XYZ file of C-alpha atoms in Angstrom:
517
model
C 102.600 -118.286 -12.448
C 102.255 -119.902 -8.720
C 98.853 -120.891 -8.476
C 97.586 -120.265 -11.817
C 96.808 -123.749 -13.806
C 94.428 -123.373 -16.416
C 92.929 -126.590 -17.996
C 93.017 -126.830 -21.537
C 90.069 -128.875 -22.451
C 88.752 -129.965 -25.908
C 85.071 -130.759 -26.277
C 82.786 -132.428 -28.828
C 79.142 -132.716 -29.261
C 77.222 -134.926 -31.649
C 74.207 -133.471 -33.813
C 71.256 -132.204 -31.888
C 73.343 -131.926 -28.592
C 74.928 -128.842 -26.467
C 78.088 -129.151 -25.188
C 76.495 -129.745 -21.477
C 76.674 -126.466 -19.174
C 75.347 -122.674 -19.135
C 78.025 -120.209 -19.801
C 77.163 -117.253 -17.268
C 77.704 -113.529 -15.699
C 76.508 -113.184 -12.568
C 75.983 -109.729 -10.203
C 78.544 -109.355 -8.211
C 81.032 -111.891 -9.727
C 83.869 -111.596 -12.270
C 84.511 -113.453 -15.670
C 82.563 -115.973 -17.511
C 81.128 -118.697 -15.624
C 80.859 -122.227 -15.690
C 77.406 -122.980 -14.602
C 74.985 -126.144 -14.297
C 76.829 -128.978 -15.800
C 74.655 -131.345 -17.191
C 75.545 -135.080 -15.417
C 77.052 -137.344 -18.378
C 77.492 -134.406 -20.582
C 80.523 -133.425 -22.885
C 81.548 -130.661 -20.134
C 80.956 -132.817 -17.410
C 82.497 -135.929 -18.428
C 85.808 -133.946 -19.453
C 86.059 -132.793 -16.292
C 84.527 -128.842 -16.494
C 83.360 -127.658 -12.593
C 80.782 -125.479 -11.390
C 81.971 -121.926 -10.934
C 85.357 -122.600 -13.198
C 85.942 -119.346 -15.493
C 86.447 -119.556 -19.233
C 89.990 -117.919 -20.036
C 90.301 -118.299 -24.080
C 88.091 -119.896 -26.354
C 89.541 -121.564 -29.292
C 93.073 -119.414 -28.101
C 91.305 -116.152 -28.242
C 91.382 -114.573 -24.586
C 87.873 -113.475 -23.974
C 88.166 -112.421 -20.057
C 87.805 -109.237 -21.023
C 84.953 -109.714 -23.574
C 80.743 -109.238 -23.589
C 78.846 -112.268 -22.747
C 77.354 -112.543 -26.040
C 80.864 -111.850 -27.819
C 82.415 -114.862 -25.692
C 78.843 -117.189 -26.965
C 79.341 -115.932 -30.395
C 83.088 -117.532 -29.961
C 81.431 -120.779 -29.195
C 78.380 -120.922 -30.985
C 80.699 -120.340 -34.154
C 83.040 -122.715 -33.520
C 80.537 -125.195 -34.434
C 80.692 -128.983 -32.748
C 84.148 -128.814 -31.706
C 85.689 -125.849 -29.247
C 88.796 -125.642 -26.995
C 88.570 -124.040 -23.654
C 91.214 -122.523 -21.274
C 89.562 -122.787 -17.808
C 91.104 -121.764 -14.685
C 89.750 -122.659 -11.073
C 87.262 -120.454 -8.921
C 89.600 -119.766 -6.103
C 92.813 -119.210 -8.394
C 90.912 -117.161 -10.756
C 89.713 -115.122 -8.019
C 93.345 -114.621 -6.290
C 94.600 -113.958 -9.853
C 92.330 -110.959 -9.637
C 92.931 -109.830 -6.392
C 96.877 -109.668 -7.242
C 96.085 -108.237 -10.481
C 98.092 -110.974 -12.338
C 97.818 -110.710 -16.090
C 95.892 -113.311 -17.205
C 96.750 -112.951 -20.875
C 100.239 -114.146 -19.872
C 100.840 -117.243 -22.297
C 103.537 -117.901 -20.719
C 101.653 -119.305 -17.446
C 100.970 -122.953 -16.613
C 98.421 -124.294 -18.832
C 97.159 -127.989 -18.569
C 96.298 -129.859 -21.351
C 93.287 -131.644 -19.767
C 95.163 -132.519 -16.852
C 98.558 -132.407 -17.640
C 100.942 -129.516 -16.323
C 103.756 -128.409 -15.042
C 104.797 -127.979 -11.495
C 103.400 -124.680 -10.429
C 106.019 -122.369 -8.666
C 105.189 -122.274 -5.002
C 106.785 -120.763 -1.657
C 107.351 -123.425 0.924
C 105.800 -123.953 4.283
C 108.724 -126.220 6.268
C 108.510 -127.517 10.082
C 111.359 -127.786 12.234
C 111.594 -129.771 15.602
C 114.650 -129.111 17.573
C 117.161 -131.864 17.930
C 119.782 -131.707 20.203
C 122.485 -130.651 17.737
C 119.690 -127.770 17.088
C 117.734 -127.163 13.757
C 120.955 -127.420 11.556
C 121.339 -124.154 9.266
C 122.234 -121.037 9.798
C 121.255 -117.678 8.314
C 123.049 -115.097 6.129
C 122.578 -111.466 4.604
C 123.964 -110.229 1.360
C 124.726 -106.715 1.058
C 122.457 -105.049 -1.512
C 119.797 -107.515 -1.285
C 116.572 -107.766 1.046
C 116.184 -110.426 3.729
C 117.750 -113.519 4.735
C 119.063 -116.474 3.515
C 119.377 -119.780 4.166
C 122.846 -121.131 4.588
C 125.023 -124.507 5.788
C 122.345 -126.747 5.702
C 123.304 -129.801 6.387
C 122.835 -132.807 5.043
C 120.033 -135.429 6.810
C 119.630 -132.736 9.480
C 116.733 -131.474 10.598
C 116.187 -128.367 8.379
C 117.310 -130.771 5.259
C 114.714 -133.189 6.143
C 111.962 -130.303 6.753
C 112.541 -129.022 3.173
C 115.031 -126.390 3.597
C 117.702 -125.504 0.760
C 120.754 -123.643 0.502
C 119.828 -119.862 -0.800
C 116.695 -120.031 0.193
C 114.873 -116.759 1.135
C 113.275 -115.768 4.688
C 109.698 -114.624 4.208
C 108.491 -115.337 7.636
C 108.648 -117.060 11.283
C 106.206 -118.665 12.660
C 103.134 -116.893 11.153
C 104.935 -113.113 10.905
C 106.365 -111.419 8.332
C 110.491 -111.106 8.718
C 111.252 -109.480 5.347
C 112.106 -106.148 6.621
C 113.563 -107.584 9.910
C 117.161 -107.802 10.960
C 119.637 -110.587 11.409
C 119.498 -110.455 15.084
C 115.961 -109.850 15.278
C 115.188 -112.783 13.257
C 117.332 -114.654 15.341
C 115.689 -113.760 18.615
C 112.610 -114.950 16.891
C 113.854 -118.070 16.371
C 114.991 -119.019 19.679
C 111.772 -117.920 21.247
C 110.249 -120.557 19.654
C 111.418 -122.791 21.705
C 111.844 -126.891 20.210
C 109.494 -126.168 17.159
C 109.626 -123.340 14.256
C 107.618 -122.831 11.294
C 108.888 -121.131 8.248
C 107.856 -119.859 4.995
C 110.533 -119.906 2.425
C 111.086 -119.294 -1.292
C 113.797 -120.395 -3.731
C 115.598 -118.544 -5.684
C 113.719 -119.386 -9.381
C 110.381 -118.821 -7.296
C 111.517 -115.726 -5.832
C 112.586 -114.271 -9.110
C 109.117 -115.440 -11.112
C 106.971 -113.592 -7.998
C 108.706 -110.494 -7.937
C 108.432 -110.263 -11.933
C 104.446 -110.580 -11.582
C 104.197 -108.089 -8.786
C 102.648 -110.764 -6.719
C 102.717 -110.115 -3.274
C 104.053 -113.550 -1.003
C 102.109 -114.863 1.415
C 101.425 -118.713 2.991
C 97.967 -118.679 1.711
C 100.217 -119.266 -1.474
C 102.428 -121.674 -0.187
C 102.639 -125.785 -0.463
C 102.073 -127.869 2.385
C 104.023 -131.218 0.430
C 106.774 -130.841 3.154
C 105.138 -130.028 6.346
C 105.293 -133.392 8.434
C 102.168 -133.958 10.012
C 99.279 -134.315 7.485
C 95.462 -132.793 7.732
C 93.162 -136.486 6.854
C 90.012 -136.554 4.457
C 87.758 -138.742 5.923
C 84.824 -140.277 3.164
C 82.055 -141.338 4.861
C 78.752 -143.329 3.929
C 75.718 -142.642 6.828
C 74.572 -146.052 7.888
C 71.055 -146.746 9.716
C 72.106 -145.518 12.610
C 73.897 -142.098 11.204
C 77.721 -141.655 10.619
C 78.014 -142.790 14.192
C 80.000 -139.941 16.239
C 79.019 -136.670 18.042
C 79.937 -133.489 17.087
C 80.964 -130.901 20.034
C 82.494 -127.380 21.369
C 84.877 -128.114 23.879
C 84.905 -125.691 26.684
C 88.308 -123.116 26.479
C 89.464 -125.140 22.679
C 88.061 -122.958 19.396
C 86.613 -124.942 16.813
C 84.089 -128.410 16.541
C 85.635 -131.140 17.633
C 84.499 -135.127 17.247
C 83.293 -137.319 20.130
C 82.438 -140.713 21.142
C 83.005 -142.462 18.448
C 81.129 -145.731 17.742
C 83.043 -148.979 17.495
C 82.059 -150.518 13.852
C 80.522 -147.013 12.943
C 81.062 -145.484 9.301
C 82.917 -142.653 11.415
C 85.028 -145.066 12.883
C 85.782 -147.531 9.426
C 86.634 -144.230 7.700
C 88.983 -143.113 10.185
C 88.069 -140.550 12.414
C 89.559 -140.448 16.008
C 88.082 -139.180 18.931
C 89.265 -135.371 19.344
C 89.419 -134.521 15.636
C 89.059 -130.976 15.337
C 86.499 -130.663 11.745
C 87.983 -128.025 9.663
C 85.592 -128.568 6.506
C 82.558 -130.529 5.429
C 82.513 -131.278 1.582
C 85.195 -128.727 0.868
C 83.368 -125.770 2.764
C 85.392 -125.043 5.803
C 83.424 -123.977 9.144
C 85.806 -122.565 11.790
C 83.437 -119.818 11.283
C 80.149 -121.533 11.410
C 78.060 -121.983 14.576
C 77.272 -125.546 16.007
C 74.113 -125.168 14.363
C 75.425 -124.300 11.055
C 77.919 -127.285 11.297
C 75.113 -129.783 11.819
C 73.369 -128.340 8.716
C 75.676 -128.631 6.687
C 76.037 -132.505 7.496
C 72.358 -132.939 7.175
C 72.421 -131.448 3.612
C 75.438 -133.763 2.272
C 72.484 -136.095 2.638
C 73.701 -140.195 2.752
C 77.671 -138.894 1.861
C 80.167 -136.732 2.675
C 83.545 -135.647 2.826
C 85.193 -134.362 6.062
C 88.815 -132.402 6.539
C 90.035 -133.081 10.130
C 92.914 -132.827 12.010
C 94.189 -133.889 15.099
C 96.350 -132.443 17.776
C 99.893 -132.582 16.476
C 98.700 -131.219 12.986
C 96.214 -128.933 14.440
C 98.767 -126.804 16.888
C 101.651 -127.219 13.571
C 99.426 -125.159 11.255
C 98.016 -122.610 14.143
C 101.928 -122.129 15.029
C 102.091 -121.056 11.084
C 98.881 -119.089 11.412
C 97.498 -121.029 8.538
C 94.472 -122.806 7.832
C 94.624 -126.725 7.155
C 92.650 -125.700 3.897
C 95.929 -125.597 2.046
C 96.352 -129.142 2.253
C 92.690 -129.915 0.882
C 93.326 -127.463 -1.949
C 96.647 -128.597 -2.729
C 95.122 -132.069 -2.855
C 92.249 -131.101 -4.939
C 94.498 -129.889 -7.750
C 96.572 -133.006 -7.636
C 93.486 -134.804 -9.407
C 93.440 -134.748 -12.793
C 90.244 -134.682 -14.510
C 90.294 -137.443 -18.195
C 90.416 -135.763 -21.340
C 87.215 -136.250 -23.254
C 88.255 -138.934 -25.343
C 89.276 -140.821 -22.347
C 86.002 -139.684 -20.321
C 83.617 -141.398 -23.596
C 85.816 -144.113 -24.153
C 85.006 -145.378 -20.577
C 83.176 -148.316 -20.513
C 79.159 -147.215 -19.493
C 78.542 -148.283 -15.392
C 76.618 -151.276 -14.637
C 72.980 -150.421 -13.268
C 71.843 -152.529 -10.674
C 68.312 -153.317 -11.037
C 65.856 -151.300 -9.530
C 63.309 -153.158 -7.515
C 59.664 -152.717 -8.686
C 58.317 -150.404 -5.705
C 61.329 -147.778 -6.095
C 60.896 -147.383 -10.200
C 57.902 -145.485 -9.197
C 59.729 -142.296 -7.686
C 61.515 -140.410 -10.206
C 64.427 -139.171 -9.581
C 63.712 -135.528 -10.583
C 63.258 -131.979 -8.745
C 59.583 -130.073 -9.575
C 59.587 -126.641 -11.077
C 56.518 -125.162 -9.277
C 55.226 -121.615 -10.864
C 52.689 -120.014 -9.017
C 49.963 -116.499 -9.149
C 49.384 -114.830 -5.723
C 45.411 -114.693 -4.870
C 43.856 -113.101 -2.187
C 44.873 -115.634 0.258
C 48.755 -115.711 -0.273
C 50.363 -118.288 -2.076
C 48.865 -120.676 0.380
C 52.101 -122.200 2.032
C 54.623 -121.883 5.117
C 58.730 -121.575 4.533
C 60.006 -124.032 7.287
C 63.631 -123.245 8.186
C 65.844 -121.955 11.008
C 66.891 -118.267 11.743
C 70.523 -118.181 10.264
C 70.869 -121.946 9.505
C 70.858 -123.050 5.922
C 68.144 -125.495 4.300
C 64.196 -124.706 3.805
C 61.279 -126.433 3.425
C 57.740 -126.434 2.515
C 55.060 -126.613 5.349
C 51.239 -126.213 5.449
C 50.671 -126.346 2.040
C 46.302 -125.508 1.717
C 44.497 -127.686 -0.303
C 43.335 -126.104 -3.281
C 45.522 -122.913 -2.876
C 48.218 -121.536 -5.040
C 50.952 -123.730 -4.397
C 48.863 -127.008 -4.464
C 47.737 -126.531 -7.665
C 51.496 -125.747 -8.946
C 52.401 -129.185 -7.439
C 54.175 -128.063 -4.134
C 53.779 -130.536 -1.160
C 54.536 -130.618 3.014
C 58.144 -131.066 3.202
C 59.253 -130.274 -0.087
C 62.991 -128.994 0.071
C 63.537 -125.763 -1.574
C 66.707 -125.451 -4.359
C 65.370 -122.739 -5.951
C 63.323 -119.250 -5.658
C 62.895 -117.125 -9.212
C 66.058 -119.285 -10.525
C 68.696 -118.575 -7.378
C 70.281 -121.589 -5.874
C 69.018 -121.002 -1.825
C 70.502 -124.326 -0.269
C 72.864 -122.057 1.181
C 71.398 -119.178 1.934
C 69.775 -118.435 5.530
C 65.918 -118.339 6.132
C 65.683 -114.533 6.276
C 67.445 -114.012 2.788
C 64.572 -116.517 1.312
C 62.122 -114.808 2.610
C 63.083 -111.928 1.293
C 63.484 -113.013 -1.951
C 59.764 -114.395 -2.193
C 58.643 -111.440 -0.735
C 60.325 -109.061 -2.918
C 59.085 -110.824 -6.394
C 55.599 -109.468 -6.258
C 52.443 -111.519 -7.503
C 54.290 -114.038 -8.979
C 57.075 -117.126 -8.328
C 58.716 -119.583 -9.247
C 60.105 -122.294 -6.927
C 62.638 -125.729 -7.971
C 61.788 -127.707 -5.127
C 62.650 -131.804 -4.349
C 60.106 -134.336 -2.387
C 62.798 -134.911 0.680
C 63.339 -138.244 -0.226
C 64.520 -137.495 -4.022
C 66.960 -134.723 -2.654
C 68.603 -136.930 -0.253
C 69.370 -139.461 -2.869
C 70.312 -136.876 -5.758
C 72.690 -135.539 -2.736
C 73.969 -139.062 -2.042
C 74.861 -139.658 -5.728
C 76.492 -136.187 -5.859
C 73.761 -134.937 -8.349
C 73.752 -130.988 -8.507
C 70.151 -130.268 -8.847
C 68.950 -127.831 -11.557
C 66.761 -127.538 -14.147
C 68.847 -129.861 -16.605
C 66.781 -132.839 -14.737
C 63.737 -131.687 -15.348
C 64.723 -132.963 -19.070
C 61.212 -131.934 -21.477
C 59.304 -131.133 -18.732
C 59.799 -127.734 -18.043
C 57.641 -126.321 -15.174
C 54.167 -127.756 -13.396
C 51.173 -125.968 -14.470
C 50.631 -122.574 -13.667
C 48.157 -121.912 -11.731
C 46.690 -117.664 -12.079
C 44.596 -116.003 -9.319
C 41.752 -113.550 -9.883
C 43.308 -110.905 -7.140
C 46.476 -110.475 -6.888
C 46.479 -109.351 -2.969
C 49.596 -109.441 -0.925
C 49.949 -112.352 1.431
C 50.495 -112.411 5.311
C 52.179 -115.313 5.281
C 55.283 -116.699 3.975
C 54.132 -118.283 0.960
C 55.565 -118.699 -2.270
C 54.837 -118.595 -6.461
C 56.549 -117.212 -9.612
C 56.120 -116.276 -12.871
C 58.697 -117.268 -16.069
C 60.134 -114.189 -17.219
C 62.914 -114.983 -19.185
C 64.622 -112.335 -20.029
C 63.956 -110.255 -16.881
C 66.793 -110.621 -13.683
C 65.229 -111.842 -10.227
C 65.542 -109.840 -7.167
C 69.314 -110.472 -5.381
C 69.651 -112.532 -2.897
C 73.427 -111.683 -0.820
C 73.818 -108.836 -3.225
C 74.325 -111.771 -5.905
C 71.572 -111.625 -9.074
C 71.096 -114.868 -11.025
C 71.560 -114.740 -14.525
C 68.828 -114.688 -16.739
C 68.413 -117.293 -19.757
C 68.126 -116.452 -23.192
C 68.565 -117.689 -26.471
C 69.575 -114.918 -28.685
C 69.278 -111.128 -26.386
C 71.940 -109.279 -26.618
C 70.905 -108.317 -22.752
C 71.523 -112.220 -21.894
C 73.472 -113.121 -18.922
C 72.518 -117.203 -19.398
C 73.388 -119.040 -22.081
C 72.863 -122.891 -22.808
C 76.148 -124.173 -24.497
């Protein structure tokens, strides 16, 4: 089916070893999840992402099973298993259609390998002045319109268009149930430009089988001319080197005064740039503030999606988002298979100079009692702006004797992920888990170079070490302040945080929702 390419991947693990990532359910979310890869790992290294849902293990469909039936699978399997894994956003689409996912008849990919998924077609016609060089026809019995006398080397030949292909909409709008002359009065108001979104015959035929309703979100951007640009960029000593602004009366963040020699300016970006995403995430819906966070926590790195003026006004003409192109992109990639992935020779490791081997590269796993005076810290962030840290720490209180210390970043409260969520949602979460908590937390200075090497920080660093002492209190008295601590309960769910609850880990309950694989 269009937009459904599960990975078939194969992995191995030696005596002693998991296979490298948590198999999770998760409040709130469907299907089995993918969940904390471990870097260098059999998962990781064959190319397994965070959030990715499990489809079949060892061929037996298991999107429909318990969590413990689908570890069973695996556990069973012994130190080989085969995995059919499909893609956050296409697994969530596939549910929002209500696609059959038991289908074997869809596009797997053997580690990599699949193929071409059927698509509909975003094409972009400028006006010559022989005109756009097709012309449109009906067929009695048979919805909508059709492409027709395209001609050769002409403009709609060179934007993608093909004889018999089928009229889904005009510039942004539906057309489906629209006439020929209507559709033609469309067309000419225009003016020079057009945007369609088509569908071919074979494509056509495949959608309508699957009930799946066609729309440009599932569309592919290969012919539209003017291309969205990734921009990689490493921060220097003086930052990335541009500004990042609102223009009065223009929606969206645009880039400004760009240095010459900058990283901004070797990797690309132009003055006027309108940012559509940062690492993936896009943010025509954040605020200025949010934007700027979101740089500060891709640390020394990151990955930009911009456009600029031409490609900007294209896609708003089609009333779609440049995101297309980024995930269109992103499935190009093909992760190695695993034989590949540990057949690679090991990376060279520079030396590390003598005064930086003393910093370990590691997060801390803080658990904490309340006493009578709190937990003995601040939370440091900004009202509805990502990113918190640790402030006013008392000497001698809770949370210095479980190891927490001024400007600690927080990753963690009661095992939730928080780097995204706001300051108020944090809060709540500490206040809501009673005398108790638990806090993964990273000395600044570690995070930002875990962040700059791509590291996803969880608890898999840690390695043996699993929390810092815990510290009890004689009277367990509610705090005033916004302080923090946590108990380990294992097999007990946290509080939700965004109406999402983190899974819980286990070993062997039947109630598990975590599970080490």
């Amino acid at each position: 089916m269009a937009g459904y390419k599960p990975k078939v991947i194969s992995l191995t693990k030696r005596p002693g070893q998991t296979f490298g990532f948590y198999l999770r359910v998760e409040h709130g979310e469907d299907g089995h999840l993918i969940r904390c890869l471990e870097m260098g790992g059999p998962a990781e290294l064959a190319g397994m992402k965070d959030g990715e849902r499990i489809l079949r293990v060892n061929g037996v469909f298991v999107d429909g099973l318990s969590h413990s039936e689908v570890v069973d699978l695996v556990r069973n399997s012994g130190a080989s298993v085969t995995f059919h894994i499909l893609d956050e956003v296409s697994y969530k689409q596939a549910k929002a259609q209500g696609v059959n996912l038991t289908d074997p008849h869809n596009t797997p990919v053997a580690n990599g390998v699949a193929k071409q998924a059927l698509k509909p077609k975003l094409c972009y016609l400028v006006k010559s002045s022989s005109g756009y060089g097709f012309s449109l026809r009906s067929v009695k019995g048979e919805q909508g319109l059709f492409m027709t006398e395209v001609m050769s080397g002409n403009v709609a030949d060179r934007a993608g268009v093909k004889v018999n292909d089928r009229l889904l909409e005009v510039n942004g709008e539906n057309v489906e149930d629209s006439t020929h002359d209507q559709v033609v009065d469309k067309i000419k108001q225009g003016g020079s430009s057009i945007m369609f979104l088509l569908i071919d015959e074979e494509t056509d035929k495949y959608y309508q089988n699957k009930r799946i309703k066609i729309g440009a979100s599932l569309a592919t951007v290969k012919y539209l001319p003017h291309k969205p640009r990734i921009i990689d960029m490493t921060r220097g000593s003086d930052g990335f080197g541009f500004l990042l602004r609102e223009e009065p009366n223009k929606t969206g963040h645009f880039i400004k005064d760009v240095d010459r020699g900058s990283p901004a300016e070797r990797a690309g970006l132009k003055d006027m740039d309108r940012l559509v995403a940062v690492d993936g995430k896009e943010v025509d819906s954040c605020s200025h503030e949010q934007v700027v966070e979101r740089f500060r926590q891709s640390g020394n790195k990151c990955c930009l999606l911009v456009v600029d003026k031409d490609t900007d006004q294209m896609y708003k003409q089609g009333r779609v988002s440049p995101m297309l192109f980024w995930e269109e992109r992103k499935d190009s990639f093909s992760p190695p298979s695993y034989i590949e992935a540990i057949n690679l020779p090991a990376p060279v490791r520079p030396s590390t100079p003598a005064q930086e081997r003393g910093e370990e590269l590691k997060p801390k796993l803080c658990k904490m009692e309340k006493n009578a005076a709190g937990y003995g810290f601040h939370l440091n962030g900004i009202q509805g702006v990502c990113g918190q840290y640790i402030k006013e720490v008392v000497t001698g209180g809770a949370a210095d004797r479980a190891g927490l210390e001024d400007e600690d970043v927080v990753v963690e409260v009661n095992q939730v992920n928080v780097e995204q969520s706001s300051h108020e949602d944090v809060v709540a979460m500490i206040r809501s888990s009673g005398n108790s908590l638990e806090m993964l937390v990273a000395k600044k200075s570690v995070y930002d170079q875990l962040k700059a090497k791509g590291v996803t920080i969880t608890r898999l660093l840690l390695g043996e070490t699993s929390y810092v002492q815990v510290h009890s209190a004689d009277t367990p008295e509610a705090s005033k302040e916004e302080r923090h601590e946590k108990e380990d309960r294992p097999e007990t769910p946290t509080e939700p945080a965004r109406e999402r609850t983190p899974s819980v880990s286990s070993s062997s309950s039947e109630d598990s929702v975590d599970e080490r694989l």
